[in-house]
Amino acid sequence: MRCLSTIRPLWLPALRSALDPLHKGYVKPRNFFNVLHDSSLSDTLRRITLESAGYGILVECERASGDLPLPAAIESPSDHVGWISAQIVAVPTFNELGIVTERDSIGSSSEVLFTYFKDTIQDVHVYVRYLDTGQIERKSLSKQVRPIGGISIGAPLSIRHELESGGYAWSCDLHITEFKACYGGQYIVTTGVGSSAIEFSTRPLQNSFDKILRDDDNSSFSTALEFDYSLLGPSKVFTDPPKIGEKVQNTMRYIYRGAILILWFNQIEYDGFWYDARVTAVDGDEIEYIDWDGPTNTTQALDDSPGDENDSGSLFFPEEELIKLGKGSRRLWRPWRRNVQRYDVRPYRCFHIGDSIEAPVMYPDFRFHYHTIDTSHLYLPARIVDVQGDKYVIRFSPALSAHGWWPGRMPKGQPIDLVPGLGIWVENPFDFDRVTVDMDWVRPFSLGPRPVLGVQSIKPSGWSLFQGVHLGNLEDLLERSLWRNNHDPKRTSGQRDQSLFVNKE
C-alpha cells in the first residue's frame, strides 16, 4: 500500500471525495491544506486510502466454517453460527481488487488484457480481528459483513439526555438517515433531515484494537458530540398487560389549570421525552407507576399522598378526567379501549413479549475460554417470551441444541470453568433454549449483511450534484438567445454571454 503510483485507482476517488465532498467540481486551496494538516502528501494519501477501504472500523461478521476450529470435543464445521463484533485490520491490495497497473499493461499481451476486463472481481474480502477472541479471519464484504450494533438506514432510536436535576430522559423516536463508520470504532450517525437533523457520535467499544493498528492520532474523528443511544423495537403499545415491577417508559405531561373552564382541554403540554418508570399497580386499563430510580414500594402510589386529598387546583374537574389527562402517576396502557389515540406509556425500548430480537449468548472460543453473556459480542436471533422487572426471558431456536458447544445442553446452574486452570467458575444461565438477559442487552432482529464502507445515506447520491447550481428561467433563456441570434456587438470574440445562464431578478 506504500507504492502510491500503483494504487492510483484506490486513492484518487478517496482524495476527490475528501477535497470536494459536495461534488461541486472545483477545489479551493484552503480545502487542500485542510486535508493535509501537518502531514505530507504521501502520508495523507495513504491514510485516506486506508480509511476509505474500511481499515480500523468496527463491523459485525458472520461466523463461518472456515473460522479457527473449536476444541475437538465440541467441534463440527456447522458450529460457527451467529454474528460477532470485529475490527477490520487489513484491506485488499490492488491485485486482489483486480486493478491493472501500468507495468502490467505494458508487459501483457492482448489476451491477458482482455482477461483483466472480462474477469472482474465481483466480491472483495477483508481481514478482521474478533474483539472477543483476537483471532483473525477473512470475510466477504458483500456476504459476511454489516454495521455494528444493529445500525442501519431507517432504524428507529432514542438518544439519552442528561438532565440538570441529575436524572436522564430519552428523546422522542428518531430515524437514522445517514451514518459513517470511522477508524477506531466510532460511528457518525445523523437522524432526521433539514433543520430537525441531529448528528452525533457513538461511543467506541472499549476492547477495540485501535492502538494496536496505529498509534498516531486520527484526524477523521468527528467533532460531533458523543451520545448514548438505544435502538427501538416494533412494539409501541402493550399487547399483554404490564406486570407489577416491570420497567416501562412514560412521557411527562403538564396540566396548566386556568380560570376559563371551557379551554381546559387545550392546556396540556408534552415535553417530548420518555422517562423510565416502574409499574406499581395494574387496574383494568390503567397502571400506576413511579420513577425507575425511585423507591420500590409497590403498595402505595404517588397519588395517595395526603397533599393530594385537598388539592384546590383541580377546579372541580371529574376525577376520571384528571386520571385520563395524566394527573399524578396513572396512565392508560391500552388507550384505544377508551377511544384515545395518543399513548403515554409504552414497553421499555418498544420491546415486549413476542418480539423477534437478537441477544448475546455464552459460548466457548478456540481456546476453550468461555465468554459470558454480559461480555459476549456473539449475537443470535431469539424471541421474547416473558418480562421480569428490567429483564427479558428470551428463547432461542431449539435447533441450536444440536451444536456441541451450546450451553443449554448442560443443566441450568451447573458450574462452568471460564478459563481452564484458573479456577474461575460461573453457573450456567441457560435452561435448554431459554435464558434471562438484561433489557439493555437485546437489539432489533437484523437479517443478513448490509453495506458499511463509506457514507451510507437515505439521500440519493446524485442529489449532491445539484447543490449550489443556479437555475434560470428556461423561456427567458431561449427568448434572449433567439432575438440576439449570436449577433451581439458588445460581446468580444471568444467570450460567452453569462446573462444567458443567470436569472436576473
PDB file of C-alpha atoms in Angstrom, residues 67-219:
ATOM      1  CA  ASP A  67     -13.036 -19.865  11.168  1.00  0.00           C
ATOM      2  CA  LEU A  68     -10.487 -21.252  13.605  1.00  0.00           C
ATOM      3  CA  PRO A  69     -11.798 -24.633  14.762  1.00  0.00           C
ATOM      4  CA  LEU A  70     -13.253 -25.119  18.208  1.00  0.00           C
ATOM      5  CA  PRO A  71     -11.801 -27.720  20.600  1.00  0.00           C
ATOM      6  CA  ALA A  72     -12.164 -31.274  19.295  1.00  0.00           C
ATOM      7  CA  ALA A  73     -14.705 -32.190  21.976  1.00  0.00           C
ATOM      8  CA  ILE A  74     -17.276 -29.730  20.625  1.00  0.00           C
ATOM      9  CA  GLU A  75     -16.117 -29.140  17.068  1.00  0.00           C
ATOM     10  CA  SER A  76     -18.046 -29.535  13.844  1.00  0.00           C
ATOM     11  CA  PRO A  77     -17.965 -27.341  10.708  1.00  0.00           C
ATOM     12  CA  SER A  78     -21.514 -26.117  11.322  1.00  0.00           C
ATOM     13  CA  ASP A  79     -20.845 -24.992  14.890  1.00  0.00           C
ATOM     14  CA  HIS A  80     -19.810 -21.474  13.834  1.00  0.00           C
ATOM     15  CA  VAL A  81     -23.101 -19.573  13.861  1.00  0.00           C
ATOM     16  CA  GLY A  82     -24.208 -16.023  14.640  1.00  0.00           C
ATOM     17  CA  TRP A  83     -22.757 -12.560  14.109  1.00  0.00           C
ATOM     18  CA  ILE A  84     -19.790 -11.318  16.127  1.00  0.00           C
ATOM     19  CA  SER A  85     -18.131  -7.903  16.541  1.00  0.00           C
ATOM     20  CA  ALA A  86     -14.778  -7.432  14.823  1.00  0.00           C
ATOM     21  CA  GLN A  87     -12.399  -4.771  13.551  1.00  0.00           C
ATOM     22  CA  ILE A  88     -11.009  -4.615  10.015  1.00  0.00           C
ATOM     23  CA  VAL A  89      -7.234  -4.960  10.295  1.00  0.00           C
ATOM     24  CA  ALA A  90      -6.212  -5.480   6.645  1.00  0.00           C
ATOM     25  CA  VAL A  91      -7.765  -4.110   3.469  1.00  0.00           C
ATOM     26  CA  PRO A  92      -7.373  -5.652  -0.014  1.00  0.00           C
ATOM     27  CA  THR A  93      -4.418  -4.776  -2.223  1.00  0.00           C
ATOM     28  CA  PHE A  94      -4.739  -3.560  -5.802  1.00  0.00           C
ATOM     29  CA  ASN A  95      -4.029  -7.105  -7.052  1.00  0.00           C
ATOM     30  CA  GLU A  96      -6.918  -8.506  -5.018  1.00  0.00           C
ATOM     31  CA  LEU A  97      -9.185  -5.764  -6.375  1.00  0.00           C
ATOM     32  CA  GLY A  98      -8.254  -6.587  -9.962  1.00  0.00           C
ATOM     33  CA  ILE A  99      -6.574  -3.228 -10.674  1.00  0.00           C
ATOM     34  CA  VAL A 100      -4.178  -3.311 -13.616  1.00  0.00           C
ATOM     35  CA  THR A 101      -1.040  -1.213 -13.174  1.00  0.00           C
ATOM     36  CA  GLU A 102       0.934   0.443 -15.948  1.00  0.00           C
ATOM     37  CA  ARG A 103       3.702  -2.122 -15.592  1.00  0.00           C
ATOM     38  CA  ASP A 104       1.239  -4.980 -16.019  1.00  0.00           C
ATOM     39  CA  SER A 105      -0.405  -3.436 -19.069  1.00  0.00           C
ATOM     40  CA  ILE A 106       2.880  -2.814 -20.901  1.00  0.00           C
ATOM     41  CA  GLY A 107       4.198  -6.304 -20.380  1.00  0.00           C
ATOM     42  CA  SER A 108       0.970  -8.136 -21.133  1.00  0.00           C
ATOM     43  CA  SER A 109      -0.458  -9.497 -24.341  1.00  0.00           C
ATOM     44  CA  SER A 110      -3.827  -8.522 -25.731  1.00  0.00           C
ATOM     45  CA  GLU A 111      -5.367 -11.791 -24.491  1.00  0.00           C
ATOM     46  CA  VAL A 112      -4.209 -11.116 -20.931  1.00  0.00           C
ATOM     47  CA  LEU A 113      -5.515  -7.548 -21.051  1.00  0.00           C
ATOM     48  CA  PHE A 114      -8.857  -8.811 -22.323  1.00  0.00           C
ATOM     49  CA  THR A 115      -8.975 -11.171 -19.337  1.00  0.00           C
ATOM     50  CA  TYR A 116      -8.432  -8.231 -16.982  1.00  0.00           C
ATOM     51  CA  PHE A 117     -11.545  -6.502 -18.313  1.00  0.00           C
ATOM     52  CA  LYS A 118     -13.645  -9.661 -18.615  1.00  0.00           C
ATOM     53  CA  ASP A 119     -12.883 -11.420 -15.326  1.00  0.00           C
ATOM     54  CA  THR A 120     -13.553  -8.540 -12.947  1.00  0.00           C
ATOM     55  CA  ILE A 121     -13.763  -9.361  -9.257  1.00  0.00           C
ATOM     56  CA  GLN A 122     -17.347  -9.216  -8.046  1.00  0.00           C
ATOM     57  CA  ASP A 123     -16.560  -9.569  -4.343  1.00  0.00           C
ATOM     58  CA  VAL A 124     -13.940  -8.083  -2.040  1.00  0.00           C
ATOM     59  CA  HIS A 125     -12.530  -9.718   1.079  1.00  0.00           C
ATOM     60  CA  VAL A 126     -11.019  -8.072   4.150  1.00  0.00           C
ATOM     61  CA  TYR A 127      -9.260  -9.440   7.200  1.00  0.00           C
ATOM     62  CA  VAL A 128     -10.913  -8.835  10.559  1.00  0.00           C
ATOM     63  CA  ARG A 129      -9.959  -9.434  14.169  1.00  0.00           C
ATOM     64  CA  TYR A 130     -12.693 -10.695  16.504  1.00  0.00           C
ATOM     65  CA  LEU A 131     -12.964  -8.475  19.560  1.00  0.00           C
ATOM     66  CA  ASP A 132     -13.680 -11.348  21.940  1.00  0.00           C
ATOM     67  CA  THR A 133     -11.003 -13.802  20.890  1.00  0.00           C
ATOM     68  CA  GLY A 134      -8.405 -11.824  18.904  1.00  0.00           C
ATOM     69  CA  GLN A 135      -8.422 -14.354  16.056  1.00  0.00           C
ATOM     70  CA  ILE A 136      -8.014 -13.023  12.507  1.00  0.00           C
ATOM     71  CA  GLU A 137     -10.400 -14.223   9.815  1.00  0.00           C
ATOM     72  CA  ARG A 138     -11.021 -13.436   6.140  1.00  0.00           C
ATOM     73  CA  LYS A 139     -14.535 -12.183   5.380  1.00  0.00           C
ATOM     74  CA  SER A 140     -16.522 -11.199   2.312  1.00  0.00           C
ATOM     75  CA  LEU A 141     -17.717  -7.581   2.339  1.00  0.00           C
ATOM     76  CA  SER A 142     -20.867  -8.393   0.389  1.00  0.00           C
ATOM     77  CA  LYS A 143     -21.842 -11.617   2.189  1.00  0.00           C
ATOM     78  CA  GLN A 144     -20.419 -11.646   5.718  1.00  0.00           C
ATOM     79  CA  VAL A 145     -20.091  -8.029   6.958  1.00  0.00           C
ATOM     80  CA  ARG A 146     -22.581  -5.471   8.302  1.00  0.00           C
ATOM     81  CA  PRO A 147     -22.545  -2.370  10.577  1.00  0.00           C
ATOM     82  CA  ILE A 148     -22.069  -2.949  14.277  1.00  0.00           C
ATOM     83  CA  GLY A 149     -24.780  -2.913  16.903  1.00  0.00           C
ATOM     84  CA  GLY A 150     -27.769  -3.113  14.563  1.00  0.00           C
ATOM     85  CA  ILE A 151     -27.141   0.317  12.996  1.00  0.00           C
ATOM     86  CA  SER A 152     -28.911   0.649   9.645  1.00  0.00           C
ATOM     87  CA  ILE A 153     -30.611   3.259   7.487  1.00  0.00           C
ATOM     88  CA  GLY A 154     -34.126   3.916   8.742  1.00  0.00           C
ATOM     89  CA  ALA A 155     -33.617   2.225  12.119  1.00  0.00           C
ATOM     90  CA  PRO A 156     -35.554   3.959  14.968  1.00  0.00           C
ATOM     91  CA  LEU A 157     -33.634   5.037  18.059  1.00  0.00           C
ATOM     92  CA  SER A 158     -33.731   7.285  21.123  1.00  0.00           C
ATOM     93  CA  ILE A 159     -30.869   9.434  22.393  1.00  0.00           C
ATOM     94  CA  ARG A 160     -30.183   9.638  26.107  1.00  0.00           C
ATOM     95  CA  HIS A 161     -30.148  13.169  27.546  1.00  0.00           C
ATOM     96  CA  GLU A 162     -28.666  14.051  30.915  1.00  0.00           C
ATOM     97  CA  LEU A 163     -30.914  16.402  32.884  1.00  0.00           C
ATOM     98  CA  GLU A 164     -29.871  19.256  35.152  1.00  0.00           C
ATOM     99  CA  SER A 165     -31.599  17.515  38.039  1.00  0.00           C
ATOM    100  CA  GLY A 166     -29.117  14.661  37.778  1.00  0.00           C
ATOM    101  CA  GLY A 167     -31.507  12.262  36.101  1.00  0.00           C
ATOM    102  CA  TYR A 168     -31.856  11.323  32.470  1.00  0.00           C
ATOM    103  CA  ALA A 169     -34.503  11.047  29.788  1.00  0.00           C
ATOM    104  CA  TRP A 170     -34.821   9.537  26.328  1.00  0.00           C
ATOM    105  CA  SER A 171     -35.583  11.602  23.248  1.00  0.00           C
ATOM    106  CA  CYS A 172     -38.579  11.113  21.017  1.00  0.00           C
ATOM    107  CA  ASP A 173     -38.308   8.481  18.309  1.00  0.00           C
ATOM    108  CA  LEU A 174     -35.669   9.352  15.703  1.00  0.00           C
ATOM    109  CA  HIS A 175     -34.745   7.569  12.479  1.00  0.00           C
ATOM    110  CA  ILE A 176     -31.250   7.128  11.060  1.00  0.00           C
ATOM    111  CA  THR A 177     -30.884   8.915   7.725  1.00  0.00           C
ATOM    112  CA  GLU A 178     -27.092   8.707   7.379  1.00  0.00           C
ATOM    113  CA  PHE A 179     -24.114   7.106   9.090  1.00  0.00           C
ATOM    114  CA  LYS A 180     -20.409   6.590   8.562  1.00  0.00           C
ATOM    115  CA  ALA A 181     -18.084   4.110  10.242  1.00  0.00           C
ATOM    116  CA  CYS A 182     -14.820   5.730  11.378  1.00  0.00           C
ATOM    117  CA  TYR A 183     -11.440   4.386  12.356  1.00  0.00           C
ATOM    118  CA  GLY A 184     -11.294   3.172  15.956  1.00  0.00           C
ATOM    119  CA  GLY A 185     -14.935   2.185  16.384  1.00  0.00           C
ATOM    120  CA  GLN A 186     -16.920   5.404  16.232  1.00  0.00           C
ATOM    121  CA  TYR A 187     -19.995   5.752  14.033  1.00  0.00           C
ATOM    122  CA  ILE A 188     -21.109   9.245  12.989  1.00  0.00           C
ATOM    123  CA  VAL A 189     -24.901   8.998  12.898  1.00  0.00           C
ATOM    124  CA  THR A 190     -27.370  11.535  11.506  1.00  0.00           C
ATOM    125  CA  THR A 191     -31.072  11.393  12.306  1.00  0.00           C
ATOM    126  CA  GLY A 192     -33.760  13.423  10.576  1.00  0.00           C
ATOM    127  CA  VAL A 193     -33.320  15.883   7.721  1.00  0.00           C
ATOM    128  CA  GLY A 194     -33.126  19.627   7.334  1.00  0.00           C
ATOM    129  CA  SER A 195     -33.429  21.809  10.414  1.00  0.00           C
ATOM    130  CA  SER A 196     -34.507  18.859  12.552  1.00  0.00           C
ATOM    131  CA  ALA A 197     -31.390  16.795  11.750  1.00  0.00           C
ATOM    132  CA  ILE A 198     -29.218  15.669  14.668  1.00  0.00           C
ATOM    133  CA  GLU A 199     -25.647  14.478  14.195  1.00  0.00           C
ATOM    134  CA  PHE A 200     -23.897  12.599  16.979  1.00  0.00           C
ATOM    135  CA  SER A 201     -21.082  10.149  17.503  1.00  0.00           C
ATOM    136  CA  THR A 202     -21.438   6.741  19.103  1.00  0.00           C
ATOM    137  CA  ARG A 203     -19.020   5.641  21.797  1.00  0.00           C
ATOM    138  CA  PRO A 204     -16.450   3.087  20.535  1.00  0.00           C
ATOM    139  CA  LEU A 205     -16.238  -0.281  22.236  1.00  0.00           C
ATOM    140  CA  GLN A 206     -13.609  -0.400  24.943  1.00  0.00           C
ATOM    141  CA  ASN A 207     -11.842  -3.519  23.707  1.00  0.00           C
ATOM    142  CA  SER A 208     -11.261  -2.402  20.116  1.00  0.00           C
ATOM    143  CA  PHE A 209      -7.773  -2.741  18.685  1.00  0.00           C
ATOM    144  CA  ASP A 210      -7.245   0.845  17.551  1.00  0.00           C
ATOM    145  CA  LYS A 211      -3.997   1.283  19.469  1.00  0.00           C
ATOM    146  CA  ILE A 212      -2.675  -1.980  18.067  1.00  0.00           C
ATOM    147  CA  LEU A 213      -3.338  -0.967  14.470  1.00  0.00           C
ATOM    148  CA  ARG A 214      -1.926   2.527  14.583  1.00  0.00           C
ATOM    149  CA  ASP A 215      -0.654   4.579  17.491  1.00  0.00           C
ATOM    150  CA  ASP A 216      -0.892   8.038  15.985  1.00  0.00           C
ATOM    151  CA  ASP A 217      -3.767  10.439  16.122  1.00  0.00           C
ATOM    152  CA  ASN A 218      -6.567  10.030  13.640  1.00  0.00           C
ATOM    153  CA  SER A 219      -7.917  13.218  12.169  1.00  0.00           C
TER     154      SER A 219
END
